[in-house]
Amino acid sequence: MDVTSILTNLNAAQEEAVTSDKQHLLVLAGAGSGKTRVLVHRIAWKIQVDNISPFAILAVTFTNKASREMRERIDELLGISLRGMWVGTFHGLAHRLLKAHWRDAKLPENFQILDSDDQLRLVKRVMRSMDLDEQRWPPKQAQWWINGQKDEGLRAAHLQEGGDPFLATMLRVYRGYEETCERLGVIDFAELLLRALELWKYNPQVLAHYQQRFQHILVDEFQDTNAVQYAWLRLLAGTVSGVTAVGDDDQSIYGWRGAKVENILSYERDFSNTHTVKLEQNYRSTSNILLAANAVIAKNADRLGKNLWTDSGEGEAIALYCAFNEHDESRYIADRLQSWVNDGNRREDSAILYRSNAQSRVLEAALLQADIPYRIYGGQRFYERLEIKNALSYLRLMLNCHDDVAFERVVNVPPRGIGERTLEVIRNLARDHTISLWEAASAILKEKQLAARASNAVASFLQLINEMSGQLDELPLAEQAENAIQHSGLIEMHRREKGERGQARVENLEELIGACRNFEPEDKDLPVLPQFLDQVALDAGDRQADQDQDAVQLMTLHSAKGLEFPLVFIAGMEENLFPHKMSLDEPGRLEEERRLAYVGITRAMQKLVLTFAESRSIYGSESFNSVSRFVRDIPKDVIEEVRLQNTISRPTSYAASAIRSDEGEATGFHLGQQVSHKVYGEGAILNFEGNGPRARVHVSFEQVGTKILILASANLVAV
Ligand code: ATP
Ligand code: MG
């Protein structure tokens, strides 16, 4: 195969990056300029032209899905299969290392990965054993804090409490949590990375092996690496390997999770002999979309600064729909999607993005109603569903009965008469003797400490697990799963549950058996169940969904990073929602929200639709927000305001304050009237719009400025 095909469809700057023969390469460029494409082609170039073995290449992507795609694209370019090449996420790669070197990493051979839910459960347990009041010390906060320390590479032993009672408590929990994880042989996501870093730090011979192996390391989405990931890269690169990093400072959106955009700045210092390339042509979006994105991000200070342009045409205007409420918003999106599909487009070429996961529920309902298949990318996914987690817990116990997290989860699911009191006895014994819950339960049975009923219940649970794990070696994975689901009584429990939900759960459990049947272990010589459980845990962390049906994709703005779709909706463009209200008082966080808006807008290739709602019920309460500042930053001439026909007497601008004089009499209010609103306080009526239940009123409030409200629900009171 000849090298020119690696270079076709690359512009001059992209080609310069792909072929650069300096040791290191930094590509710093805006959205849609071909960074990921450069990375893929550079790998092909290294293999084809520089004769580097695929075995000597390590590529880091942001999601497992991205790594699968990367592999496919390189396969395609080179026409050879790339077995032996390491491509994966930081977490996936760390897991692979720890599996290979579990002894050096001081882990048990069959260590288990805790997902965020399991981690929280364990943190709670530790806090309970310390008698900490959950009201005063929310376990979620402790979990967050611990992960934050780990992301910085800090263990409890590295930290000093000083005089701060908050820190002192967090530190105590951190210590207890570390000990418990150690004892149970489980590790959380942040721990994967930190362990992998320490593996190299404390085992120079292991590090040397990988330093010799990997001649070239490539990292996509470099702006979102955290301190531990960056340290890991530097260690691995040593002085000999080459490192290619591609990223965009304007798309750094994981600061809240410890990502450090400064890593881009440190890069040129830490990796001398670097060739830096900027890419400026955007190949993804129409110029209207790009104009909007550039205008929004321009408001941030301290940018590295880039000039992004496109030679594709203007394209359509950006649609802006002002909805009455979240239901109206969702209906509008569903309608619009349906007509797009009717025009012959595929649903999977469209995406609905939102700031907060909670927004998906109403969107889902509207899509269901309109019979539009959808896929949630990153929400409650298959492996995170309750019934599936329960089934997996049985499988985990079959593999390792000392898995306390799994034990806690299913010891009384389905209910078998093991109550909180019995459990407390087991927990206490386990804690006092630092043994597993399984061992504690066995000991308690032997010593006949429980009443007959409870004792029988515990005994039959232990027996159930023992029986199932006795058959581990003989049965194929799917049959093991089937046994677990049947014999545990899980499937029977959900069969008896009434309605759709029980039905869906039964189907999910059946689907799990299907997943086991289709599972292909990486290593055919090793037992398959542990490999399956690890894959599941990693997939759940990755938050991706894979299905074959043509479906619109729903996802948070965060998980849309790196992706592109011909049609993109961004729902909920409102102050307090996006930008998120938690960010409003902190300039740093507000800038991160703005970058998130930039990421969202730049996902769109042909058409972007922005929607906002005048009133919204979310998180259990109703709020009235004005349109997002990010919408206001978009030049008016690329926006087309959409109004549904018939419901509105005339179009208004979202910034409008034009006074109308002929309406409103029938409503009991009149122009200029002083009114009061329970949230906004007092103000004067400026305008009426529409009639019937959807009639709206513009009020200029003394405290918060002009708001457009639905008359019927605003509960205005004449003053
Ligand atoms: P993001 O910042 O969103 O991750 P990116 O910089 O990684 O974007 P890519 O996803 O690599 O950009 O490319 C964006 C789109 O432009 C893709 O569809 C890609 O195939 C296309 N593209 C990139 N370079 C070229 C080129 N030289 N000719 C034609 N199409 C290109
Ligand atoms: Mg990319």
XYZ file of N, CA and C in Angstrom, residues 172-390:
657
model
N -10.396 11.246 57.701
C -10.676 10.035 58.467
C -11.484 9.049 57.597
N -12.464 9.597 56.884
C -13.275 8.743 56.010
C -12.388 8.158 54.906
N -11.544 9.019 54.332
C -10.647 8.581 53.266
C -9.805 7.399 53.754
N -9.247 7.552 54.951
C -8.414 6.479 55.506
C -9.208 5.182 55.648
N -10.384 5.309 56.271
C -11.227 4.134 56.484
C -11.619 3.496 55.162
N -11.912 4.352 54.200
C -12.321 3.858 52.889
C -11.162 3.124 52.200
N -9.968 3.709 52.278
C -8.786 3.044 51.695
C -8.588 1.666 52.306
N -8.699 1.618 53.627
C -8.500 0.332 54.305
C -9.528 -0.701 53.851
N -10.776 -0.260 53.786
C -11.840 -1.188 53.395
C -11.626 -1.703 51.974
N -11.307 -0.796 51.068
C -11.073 -1.212 49.678
C -9.935 -2.220 49.613
N -8.900 -1.906 50.352
C -7.726 -2.778 50.405
C -8.149 -4.178 50.853
N -8.931 -4.205 51.910
C -9.336 -5.472 52.501
C -10.232 -6.264 51.546
N -11.123 -5.538 50.847
C -12.067 -6.225 49.968
C -11.477 -6.531 48.600
N -10.338 -5.902 48.318
C -9.774 -6.110 46.982
C -10.604 -5.467 45.892
N -11.114 -4.259 46.164
C -11.886 -3.552 45.144
C -11.236 -2.198 44.866
N -11.390 -1.707 43.647
C -10.858 -0.383 43.349
C -11.853 0.442 42.534
N -11.894 1.738 42.858
C -12.811 2.628 42.152
C -12.116 3.215 40.926
N -12.838 4.066 40.202
C -12.294 4.565 38.943
C -11.055 5.435 39.117
N -11.098 6.343 40.085
C -9.952 7.208 40.307
C -8.751 6.364 40.744
N -9.056 5.302 41.487
C -7.998 4.437 41.994
C -7.285 3.698 40.852
N -8.044 3.328 39.835
C -7.433 2.660 38.681
C -6.237 3.468 38.186
N -6.480 4.763 38.018
C -5.438 5.622 37.462
C -4.283 5.796 38.435
N -4.631 6.042 39.684
C -3.590 6.290 40.676
C -2.737 5.031 40.878
N -3.384 3.885 40.953
C -2.660 2.621 41.098
C -1.698 2.381 39.936
N -2.209 2.672 38.730
C -1.380 2.425 37.553
C -0.156 3.336 37.590
N -0.367 4.561 38.079
C 0.770 5.481 38.202
C 1.767 4.954 39.234
N 1.247 4.521 40.371
C 2.134 4.031 41.431
C 2.833 2.727 41.033
N 2.133 1.937 40.247
C 2.749 0.696 39.761
C 4.094 1.003 39.116
N 4.109 2.037 38.304
C 5.343 2.406 37.615
C 6.317 3.107 38.541
N 5.765 3.960 39.380
C 6.624 4.717 40.284
C 7.445 3.792 41.169
N 6.768 2.767 41.711
C 7.427 1.925 42.709
C 8.028 0.653 42.133
N 7.854 0.417 40.846
C 8.413 -0.782 40.227
C 9.158 -0.407 38.951
N 10.366 0.130 39.117
C 11.093 0.648 37.960
C 11.281 -0.399 36.854
N 11.350 -1.674 37.239
C 11.549 -2.682 36.186
C 10.311 -2.805 35.300
N 9.133 -2.639 35.917
C 7.897 -2.684 35.119
C 7.844 -1.471 34.186
N 8.158 -0.316 34.753
C 8.155 0.904 33.952
C 9.121 0.772 32.775
N 10.318 0.278 33.073
C 11.340 0.170 32.023
C 10.834 -0.704 30.877
N 10.126 -1.755 31.238
C 9.584 -2.644 30.201
C 8.671 -1.879 29.247
N 7.757 -1.078 29.825
C 6.814 -0.360 28.963
C 7.478 0.807 28.247
N 8.460 1.421 28.884
C 9.167 2.508 28.206
C 9.874 1.983 26.963
N 10.417 0.768 27.095
C 11.082 0.203 25.926
C 10.081 -0.199 24.858
N 8.950 -0.654 25.325
C 7.974 -1.145 24.362
C 7.357 -0.021 23.521
N 6.873 1.014 24.208
C 6.107 2.036 23.494
C 7.000 3.137 22.950
N 7.201 3.098 21.648
C 8.032 4.133 21.040
C 7.229 5.391 20.774
N 5.930 5.187 20.577
C 5.134 6.388 20.319
C 3.787 6.347 21.023
N 3.479 7.468 21.679
C 2.255 7.565 22.470
C 1.425 8.705 21.906
N 0.143 8.451 21.697
C -0.714 9.505 21.131
C -1.941 9.719 22.017
N -2.271 10.975 22.269
C -3.383 11.277 23.169
C -4.382 12.244 22.535
N -5.626 11.827 22.432
C -6.687 12.707 21.927
C -7.321 13.450 23.114
N -7.975 14.575 22.854
C -8.664 15.344 23.907
C -7.718 15.640 25.077
N -6.537 16.065 24.723
C -5.490 16.251 25.714
C -5.846 17.312 26.761
N -6.718 18.265 26.382
C -7.074 19.341 27.317
C -7.802 18.821 28.549
N -8.308 17.608 28.493
C -9.059 17.098 29.634
C -8.329 16.015 30.417
N -7.011 16.003 30.344
C -6.267 15.067 31.193
C -6.121 15.668 32.584
N -6.159 14.826 33.587
C -5.951 15.344 34.944
C -4.508 15.121 35.393
N -4.219 15.519 36.609
C -2.833 15.509 37.080
C -2.244 14.103 37.045
N -3.028 13.111 37.467
C -2.518 11.746 37.510
C -2.259 11.216 36.100
N -3.179 11.497 35.204
C -3.001 11.034 33.828
C -1.767 11.662 33.188
N -1.590 12.934 33.461
C -0.436 13.633 32.882
C 0.871 13.069 33.445
N 0.885 12.830 34.737
C 2.091 12.274 35.363
C 2.387 10.887 34.788
N 1.343 10.122 34.562
C 1.463 8.776 34.004
C 2.088 8.820 32.610
N 1.609 9.775 31.802
C 2.149 9.943 30.456
C 3.624 10.305 30.483
N 3.941 11.234 31.375
C 5.340 11.688 31.435
C 6.263 10.564 31.848
N 5.820 9.785 32.824
C 6.631 8.658 33.265
C 6.860 7.682 32.119
N 5.787 7.346 31.449
C 5.870 6.363 30.377
C 6.762 6.868 29.255
N 6.599 8.142 28.901
C 7.368 8.678 27.787
C 8.856 8.676 28.103
N 9.195 8.892 29.361
C 10.605 8.946 29.726
C 11.319 9.963 28.867
N 12.463 9.617 28.331
C 13.179 10.581 27.508
C 13.228 10.148 26.053
N 12.857 8.901 25.809
C 13.073 8.367 24.473
C 11.830 8.365 23.586
N 10.705 7.991 24.172
C 9.503 7.852 23.348
C 9.041 9.192 22.796
N 8.263 9.114 21.727
C 7.646 10.312 21.187
C 6.226 10.414 21.708
N 5.773 11.647 21.888
C 4.402 11.837 22.344
C 3.677 12.788 21.394
N 2.511 12.375 20.924
C 1.660 13.257 20.136
C 0.437 13.588 20.976
N 0.207 14.873 21.184
C -0.970 15.261 21.957
C -1.811 16.189 21.092
N -3.106 15.936 21.002
C -3.974 16.856 20.294
C -5.088 17.331 21.221
N -5.420 18.605 21.113
C -6.437 19.113 22.020
C -6.869 20.522 21.668
N -7.798 21.009 22.451
C -8.367 22.329 22.223
C -8.672 22.941 23.582
N -7.957 24.001 23.940
C -8.186 24.602 25.259
C -9.627 25.091 25.399
N -10.259 25.443 24.270
C -11.640 25.931 24.345
C -12.640 24.809 24.634
N -12.190 23.583 24.602
C -13.107 22.474 24.865
C -12.783 21.760 26.161
N -12.084 22.430 27.051
C -11.784 21.811 28.338
C -13.025 21.908 29.231
N -13.669 20.776 29.475
C -14.949 20.808 30.181
C -14.996 19.889 31.390
N -13.849 19.384 31.787
C -13.837 18.500 32.946
C -13.011 19.053 34.105
N -12.901 20.384 34.161
C -12.191 20.999 35.272
C -12.785 20.562 36.602
N -14.093 20.410 36.631
C -14.794 20.011 37.854
C -14.422 18.595 38.264
N -13.792 17.861 37.364
C -13.385 16.521 37.729
C -11.871 16.414 37.768
N -11.224 17.547 37.917
C -9.781 17.519 38.114
C -8.948 17.687 36.857
N -9.607 17.832 35.698
C -8.828 18.009 34.476
C -8.113 19.353 34.519
N -6.924 19.404 33.936
C -6.106 20.596 34.001
C -5.755 21.055 32.599
N -6.416 22.143 32.191
C -6.137 22.637 30.850
C -4.695 23.155 30.783
N -4.148 23.492 31.939
C -2.755 23.965 31.974
C -1.793 22.914 31.455
N -2.229 21.648 31.435
C -1.346 20.614 30.908
C -0.896 20.930 29.486
N -1.777 21.630 28.762
C -1.386 22.017 27.404
C -0.196 22.968 27.457
N -0.238 23.868 28.430
C 0.849 24.842 28.546
C 2.127 24.181 29.051
N 1.967 23.238 29.988
C 3.156 22.576 30.525
C 3.814 21.698 29.471
N 3.006 21.270 28.523
C 3.490 20.283 27.561
C 4.774 20.729 26.863
N 4.732 21.955 26.346
C 5.900 22.400 25.582
C 7.135 22.531 26.465
N 6.893 22.748 27.751
C 8.010 22.849 28.681
C 8.522 21.460 29.044
N 7.597 20.562 29.346
C 7.984 19.227 29.815
C 8.481 18.318 28.702
N 7.984 18.529 27.525
C 8.445 17.713 26.405
C 9.175 18.628 25.434
N 10.469 18.774 25.643
C 11.183 19.672 24.737
C 11.315 18.931 23.408
N 11.771 19.665 22.404
C 11.821 19.089 21.062
C 10.411 18.774 20.555
N 9.538 19.744 20.749
C 8.162 19.586 20.293
C 7.882 20.428 19.059
N 7.180 19.858 18.149
C 6.693 20.576 16.976
C 5.234 20.929 17.257
N 4.904 22.214 17.216
C 3.517 22.597 17.479
C 2.824 22.989 16.183
N 1.671 22.429 15.961
C 0.926 22.747 14.742
C -0.454 23.264 15.123
N -0.885 24.315 14.432
C -2.259 24.786 14.634
C -3.072 24.450 13.389
N -4.275 23.994 13.595
C -5.161 23.738 12.456
C -6.259 24.781 12.523
N -6.567 25.401 11.414
C -7.540 26.492 11.491
C -8.765 26.297 10.637
N -8.705 25.348 9.724
C -9.886 25.161 8.879
C -10.816 24.132 9.504
N -12.057 24.515 9.647
C -13.070 23.611 10.183
C -13.767 22.910 9.016
N -13.860 21.596 9.100
C -14.493 20.829 8.026
C -15.856 20.307 8.427
N -16.291 20.640 9.605
C -17.496 20.006 10.120
C -18.765 20.804 9.862
N -18.699 22.091 10.137
C -19.942 22.865 10.259
C -20.101 23.909 9.165
N -21.325 24.358 9.004
C -21.596 25.487 8.120
C -21.035 26.754 8.762
N -20.904 27.792 7.956
C -20.277 28.996 8.519
C -21.215 29.678 9.529
N -22.520 29.527 9.367
C -23.430 30.090 10.373
C -23.188 29.461 11.741
N -23.040 28.159 11.757
C -22.820 27.455 13.027
C -21.477 27.868 13.631
N -20.490 27.964 12.765
C -19.163 28.333 13.248
C -19.144 29.767 13.785
N -19.868 30.628 13.099
C -19.957 32.022 13.526
C -20.544 32.096 14.942
N -21.590 31.321 15.155
C -22.237 31.305 16.468
C -21.252 30.790 17.521
N -20.572 29.703 17.217
C -19.632 29.113 18.176
C -18.522 30.098 18.507
N -17.964 30.719 17.478
C -16.869 31.664 17.700
C -17.324 32.850 18.545
N -18.553 33.315 18.308
C -19.052 34.463 19.065
C -19.228 34.104 20.537
N -19.681 32.906 20.800
C -19.905 32.505 22.185
C -18.571 32.359 22.926
N -17.620 31.712 22.327
C -16.362 31.434 23.035
C -15.502 32.700 23.138
N -15.757 33.674 22.256
C -14.949 34.899 22.264
C -15.046 35.642 23.594
N -16.115 35.399 24.347
C -16.302 36.111 25.612
C -15.398 35.602 26.730
N -14.742 34.484 26.527
C -13.846 33.978 27.573
C -12.505 34.695 27.548
N -11.952 34.910 28.722
C -10.624 35.504 28.809
C -9.584 34.379 28.764
N -8.331 34.718 28.668
C -7.245 33.742 28.782
C -7.332 32.571 27.830
N -7.733 32.833 26.615
C -7.711 31.728 25.672
C -6.381 31.709 24.952
N -5.995 30.550 24.479
C -4.772 30.493 23.709
C -5.003 31.186 22.365
N -6.262 31.251 21.954
C -6.611 32.037 20.779
C -6.439 31.274 19.480
N -7.516 31.175 18.737
C -7.433 30.449 17.481
C -8.343 31.107 16.483
N -8.005 30.890 15.233
C -8.782 31.453 14.164
C -9.438 30.325 13.411
N -10.712 30.108 13.639
C -11.342 28.966 12.997
C -12.207 29.456 11.848
N -12.021 28.894 10.675
C -12.839 29.319 9.537
C -13.261 28.100 8.732
N -14.204 28.322 7.852
C -14.634 27.223 6.991
C -14.904 27.764 5.606
N -14.722 26.932 4.598
C -15.108 27.399 3.275
C -16.395 26.730 2.804
N -17.042 26.006 3.735
C -18.353 25.490 3.357
C -19.338 26.655 3.439
N -20.463 26.530 2.824
C -21.384 27.662 2.703
C -21.983 28.100 4.027
N -22.762 29.154 3.967
C -23.459 29.673 5.140
C -24.342 28.628 5.804
N -25.037 27.876 4.949
C -25.985 26.894 5.475
C -27.233 27.556 6.001
N -28.036 26.784 6.695
C -29.284 27.326 7.225
C -29.027 28.178 8.460
N -30.008 29.005 8.766
C -29.905 29.790 9.996
C -30.041 28.865 11.207
N -29.605 29.350 12.341
C -29.770 28.586 13.578
C -31.180 28.836 14.104
N -31.916 27.759 14.313
C -33.294 27.941 14.752
C -33.340 28.144 16.261
N -34.189 29.078 16.691
C -34.356 29.310 18.122
C -35.833 29.208 18.454
N -36.169 28.303 19.337
C -37.576 28.138 19.701
C -37.782 28.453 21.171
N -38.690 29.388 21.411
C -39.027 29.717 22.780
C -40.279 28.942 23.164
N -40.122 27.994 24.067
C -41.256 27.149 24.436
C -41.954 27.712 25.664
N -43.211 27.301 25.847
C -43.929 27.748 27.033
C -43.401 27.046 28.272
N -43.158 25.759 28.082
C -42.614 24.997 29.208
C -41.860 23.799 28.646
N -41.375 22.937 29.520
C -40.525 21.846 29.050
C -41.276 20.840 28.177
N -42.596 20.716 28.392
C -43.364 19.778 27.567
C -43.507 20.301 26.146
N -43.788 21.596 26.072
C -43.884 22.239 24.773
C -42.536 22.119 24.050
N -41.485 22.335 24.774
C -40.144 22.239 24.202
C -39.907 20.850 23.609
N -40.230 19.814 24.399
C -39.985 18.444 23.964
C -40.851 18.085 22.763
N -42.095 18.538 22.806
C -42.987 18.263 21.670
C -42.446 18.894 20.400
N -41.974 20.127 20.547
C -41.424 20.816 19.377
C -40.244 20.034 18.802
N -39.375 19.585 19.663
C -38.199 18.842 19.207
C -38.623 17.548 18.508
N -39.586 16.852 19.116
C -40.056 15.604 18.506
C -40.668 15.872 17.129
N -41.494 16.936 17.034
C -42.105 17.290 15.740
C -41.052 17.552 14.682
N -40.100 18.348 15.090
C -39.077 18.778 14.160
C -38.252 17.582 13.678
N -37.972 16.695 14.607
C -37.224 15.487 14.276
C -38.007 14.640 13.284
N -39.298 14.510 13.571
C -40.129 13.675 12.719
C -40.137 14.215 11.292
N -40.226 15.537 11.142
C -40.275 16.030 9.763
C -38.900 15.880 9.096
N -37.894 15.928 9.882
C -36.551 15.710 9.319
C -36.423 14.269 8.809
N -36.943 13.347 9.597
C -36.918 11.942 9.178
C -37.806 11.743 7.944
N -38.963 12.420 7.959
C -39.847 12.316 6.796
C -39.172 12.818 5.522
N -38.214 13.724 5.688
C -37.471 14.221 4.525
C -36.412 13.238 4.060
N -36.364 12.071 4.678
C -35.438 11.050 4.192
C -34.133 10.958 4.959
N -34.052 11.602 6.119
C -32.816 11.529 6.895
C -32.853 10.390 7.910
N -31.686 9.994 8.357
C -31.623 8.943 9.378
C -31.645 9.565 10.766
N -32.342 8.869 11.662
C -32.425 9.395 13.025
C -31.061 9.467 13.687
N -30.215 8.484 13.385
C -28.933 8.469 14.085
C -28.013 9.609 13.670
N -28.423 10.361 12.652
C -27.656 11.536 12.281
C -28.105 12.761 13.058
N -28.882 12.545 14.092
C -29.339 13.671 14.895
C -29.074 13.398 16.369
N -28.958 14.473 17.117
C -28.731 14.312 18.553
C -29.449 15.411 19.309
N -29.929 15.063 20.491
C -30.501 16.064 21.386
C -29.568 16.184 22.582
N -29.046 17.373 22.788
C -28.084 17.585 23.862
C -28.714 18.415 24.972
N -28.310 18.173 26.185
C -28.834 18.953 27.299
C -27.777 19.042 28.396
N -27.953 20.028 29.264
C -26.965 20.305 30.298
C -27.047 19.308 31.439
N -28.297 18.939 31.759
C -28.481 18.155 32.964
C -29.242 16.877 32.638
N -28.790 15.780 33.204
C -29.402 14.481 32.961
C -30.900 14.474 33.228
N -31.297 15.251 34.219
C -32.703 15.251 34.610
C -33.602 15.741 33.487
N -33.041 16.479 32.532
C -33.849 16.973 31.426
C -34.324 15.854 30.505
N -33.662 14.717 30.545
C -33.972 13.690 29.542
C -35.352 13.085 29.736
N -35.826 13.056 30.962
C -37.065 12.339 31.232
C -38.230 12.854 30.366
N -38.405 14.166 30.328
C -39.514 14.737 29.570
C -39.276 14.584 28.062
N -38.033 14.735 27.665
C -37.710 14.530 26.255
C -38.031 13.100 25.847
N -37.665 12.168 26.707
C -37.942 10.763 26.416
C -39.431 10.534 26.258
N -40.196 11.137 27.162
C -41.642 10.934 27.117
C -42.207 11.425 25.788
N -41.736 12.594 25.340
C -42.242 13.133 24.075
C -41.845 12.242 22.900
N -40.646 11.705 22.945
C -40.197 10.847 21.851
C -40.988 9.548 21.830
N -41.247 9.027 23.021
C -42.046 7.810 23.119
C -43.426 8.035 22.524
N -44.000 9.166 22.929
C -45.323 9.511 22.446
C -45.351 9.627 20.929
N -44.285 10.200 20.378
C -44.229 10.391 18.932
C -43.697 9.145 18.235
N -43.400 8.113 19.010
C -42.937 6.863 18.425
C -41.605 7.014 17.716
N -40.735 7.821 18.269
C -39.415 8.015 17.681
C -38.390 7.255 18.525
N -37.767 6.238 17.973
C -36.773 5.495 18.751
C -35.621 6.408 19.176
N -35.176 6.248 20.391
C -34.076 7.069 20.861
C -33.112 6.200 21.661
N -31.946 6.711 21.844
C -30.955 5.991 22.629
C -30.333 6.984 23.591
N -30.267 6.605 24.832
C -29.625 7.510 25.774
C -28.181 7.109 25.900
N -27.370 8.093 25.690
C -25.970 7.873 25.615
C -25.448 8.403 26.945
N -25.213 7.526 27.881
C -24.651 8.018 29.128
C -25.631 8.131 30.275
N -26.894 7.859 30.067
C -27.825 7.941 31.195
C -27.885 6.606 31.907
N -29.097 6.254 32.343
C -29.285 4.955 32.957
C -29.118 3.905 31.893
N -27.984 3.328 31.833
C -27.780 2.376 30.779
C -27.990 0.966 31.287
N -27.974 0.102 30.340
C -28.295 -1.268 30.640
C -27.609 -1.784 31.906
N -26.305 -1.691 31.942
C -25.582 -2.299 33.060
C -25.731 -1.529 34.362
N -26.381 -0.372 34.277
C -26.574 0.384 35.509
C -27.961 0.165 36.080
N -28.779 -0.581 35.376
C -30.141 -0.774 35.858
C -30.148 -1.718 37.044
N -31.079 -1.458 37.897
C -31.166 -2.166 39.163
C -31.125 -3.681 39.011
N -31.987 -4.221 38.171
C -32.087 -5.676 38.070
C -30.799 -6.275 37.528
N -30.133 -5.530 36.643
C -28.900 -6.042 36.065
C -27.783 -6.012 37.110
N -27.753 -4.942 37.869
C -26.728 -4.858 38.907
C -26.932 -5.960 39.936
N -28.169 -6.268 40.234
C -28.425 -7.371 41.157
C -27.914 -8.692 40.590
